[in-house]
PDB file of C-alpha atoms in Angstrom:
ATOM      1  CA  MET A 344      -5.876   8.647 -95.709  1.00 55.00           C
ATOM      2  CA  SER A 345      -4.007  11.157 -93.349  1.00 65.00           C
ATOM      3  CA  ASP A 346      -2.166  14.398 -94.866  1.00 74.00           C
ATOM      4  CA  PRO A 347       1.536  13.792 -94.035  1.00 73.00           C
ATOM      5  CA  THR A 348       2.167  17.595 -94.000  1.00 78.00           C
ATOM      6  CA  GLU A 349      -0.830  17.998 -91.247  1.00 83.00           C
ATOM      7  CA  HIS A 350       0.869  19.289 -87.775  1.00 89.00           C
ATOM      8  CA  TYR A 351       1.110  16.617 -85.279  1.00 90.00           C
ATOM      9  CA  LEU A 352      -0.956  18.674 -82.580  1.00 88.00           C
ATOM     10  CA  ARG A 353      -3.565  19.547 -85.057  1.00 86.00           C
ATOM     11  CA  LYS A 354      -4.046  15.458 -85.487  1.00 90.00           C
ATOM     12  CA  GLU A 355      -3.980  15.384 -81.762  1.00 89.00           C
ATOM     13  CA  LEU A 356      -6.598  18.155 -80.882  1.00 85.00           C
ATOM     14  CA  TYR A 357      -9.069  16.699 -83.540  1.00 87.00           C
ATOM     15  CA  ALA A 358      -8.751  13.207 -82.315  1.00 91.00           C
ATOM     16  CA  LEU A 359      -9.314  14.596 -78.573  1.00 87.00           C
ATOM     17  CA  ILE A 360     -12.338  16.240 -79.651  1.00 86.00           C
ATOM     18  CA  GLN A 361     -13.667  13.134 -81.192  1.00 89.00           C
ATOM     19  CA  SER A 362     -13.117  10.912 -78.265  1.00 92.00           C
ATOM     20  CA  ASP A 363     -14.419  13.240 -75.791  1.00 87.00           C
ATOM     21  CA  ARG A 364     -17.760  15.432 -76.150  1.00 83.00           C
ATOM     22  CA  LYS A 365     -16.703  17.746 -73.102  1.00 88.00           C
ATOM     23  CA  THR A 366     -13.847  19.132 -75.224  1.00 83.00           C
ATOM     24  CA  PHE A 367     -15.650  19.580 -77.876  1.00 73.00           C
ATOM     25  CA  GLU A 368     -18.457  21.496 -76.028  1.00 74.00           C
ATOM     26  CA  PHE A 369     -15.852  23.591 -74.317  1.00 81.00           C
ATOM     27  CA  LEU A 370     -14.302  24.569 -77.698  1.00 76.00           C
ATOM     28  CA  GLN A 371     -17.458  25.418 -79.241  1.00 66.00           C
ATOM     29  CA  ARG A 372     -18.286  27.597 -76.586  1.00 70.00           C
ATOM     30  CA  ALA A 373     -14.817  29.496 -76.168  1.00 72.00           C
ATOM     31  CA  SER A 374     -13.285  29.623 -79.373  1.00 69.00           C
ATOM     32  CA  LEU A 375     -14.526  32.793 -80.996  1.00 74.00           C
ATOM     33  CA  ASP A 376     -11.191  33.881 -81.415  1.00 79.00           C
ATOM     34  CA  GLY A 377      -9.682  30.659 -83.108  1.00 80.00           C
ATOM     35  CA  LEU A 378      -7.939  27.889 -81.811  1.00 78.00           C
ATOM     36  CA  TRP A 379      -4.362  27.482 -80.342  1.00 84.00           C
ATOM     37  CA  TYR A 380      -3.269  24.017 -79.304  1.00 84.00           C
ATOM     38  CA  TRP A 381       0.212  24.012 -77.598  1.00 87.00           C
ATOM     39  CA  ASP A 382       2.510  20.800 -76.645  1.00 91.00           C
ATOM     40  CA  LEU A 383       3.600  21.733 -72.954  1.00 91.00           C
ATOM     41  CA  GLN A 384       6.208  19.080 -72.675  1.00 93.00           C
ATOM     42  CA  ASP A 385       7.787  20.447 -75.967  1.00 92.00           C
ATOM     43  CA  PRO A 386       6.876  24.209 -76.079  1.00 85.00           C
ATOM     44  CA  GLU A 387       8.375  24.832 -79.301  1.00 83.00           C
ATOM     45  CA  GLN A 388       5.479  22.846 -80.699  1.00 88.00           C
ATOM     46  CA  GLU A 389       2.328  24.517 -81.476  1.00 86.00           C
ATOM     47  CA  TRP A 390      -0.613  24.698 -83.780  1.00 85.00           C
ATOM     48  CA  MET A 391      -2.922  27.524 -84.259  1.00 86.00           C
ATOM     49  CA  SER A 392      -6.014  27.777 -86.553  1.00 82.00           C
ATOM     50  CA  ALA A 393      -6.307  30.164 -89.222  1.00 83.00           C
ATOM     51  CA  THR A 394      -8.915  32.053 -87.189  1.00 83.00           C
ATOM     52  CA  PHE A 395      -6.469  32.632 -84.263  1.00 85.00           C
ATOM     53  CA  TRP A 396      -4.069  34.163 -86.712  1.00 87.00           C
ATOM     54  CA  GLN A 397      -6.818  36.406 -88.330  1.00 86.00           C
ATOM     55  CA  THR A 398      -7.802  37.604 -84.872  1.00 85.00           C
ATOM     56  CA  LEU A 399      -4.210  39.009 -84.462  1.00 85.00           C
ATOM     57  CA  GLY A 400      -4.684  40.712 -88.014  1.00 88.00           C
ATOM     58  CA  ILE A 401      -2.108  38.330 -89.416  1.00 87.00           C
ATOM     59  CA  ASP A 402      -2.635  36.472 -92.899  1.00 88.00           C
ATOM     60  CA  PRO A 403      -2.436  32.799 -92.080  1.00 84.00           C
ATOM     61  CA  ALA A 404      -0.361  32.352 -95.065  1.00 85.00           C
ATOM     62  CA  GLN A 405       2.229  34.664 -93.703  1.00 84.00           C
ATOM     63  CA  LYS A 406       2.564  33.483 -89.989  1.00 76.00           C
ATOM     64  CA  ASN A 407       5.810  32.081 -90.430  1.00 73.00           C
ATOM     65  CA  ILE A 408       7.377  35.462 -91.642  1.00 68.00           C
ATOM     66  CA  TRP A 409       6.031  37.045 -88.443  1.00 63.00           C
ATOM     67  CA  ARG A 410       7.651  34.185 -86.301  1.00 63.00           C
ATOM     68  CA  LEU A 411      10.923  34.552 -88.137  1.00 56.00           C
ATOM     69  CA  ASN A 412      10.921  38.348 -87.462  1.00 62.00           C
ATOM     70  CA  GLY A 413      10.287  37.983 -83.832  1.00 60.00           C
ATOM     71  CA  ARG A 414       7.040  39.648 -83.844  1.00 56.00           C
ATOM     72  CA  ILE A 415       5.309  36.568 -81.974  1.00 56.00           C
TER      73      ILE A 415
END
């Protein structure tokens, strides 16, 4: 059963990784700083991994505060 609170872009990224081995291999090589997945057709929609936020020095639990304050 899927989590109804899970972001749709996170679900989409996981499905893409499962369906295309090349995508996984690319991400595995290039993701030392975390993952950021962005809906280019709806730029207001994005999903970032916790590692992405930590790389920026931001506690993932506080990311919405940073966005509201216009820092990111």
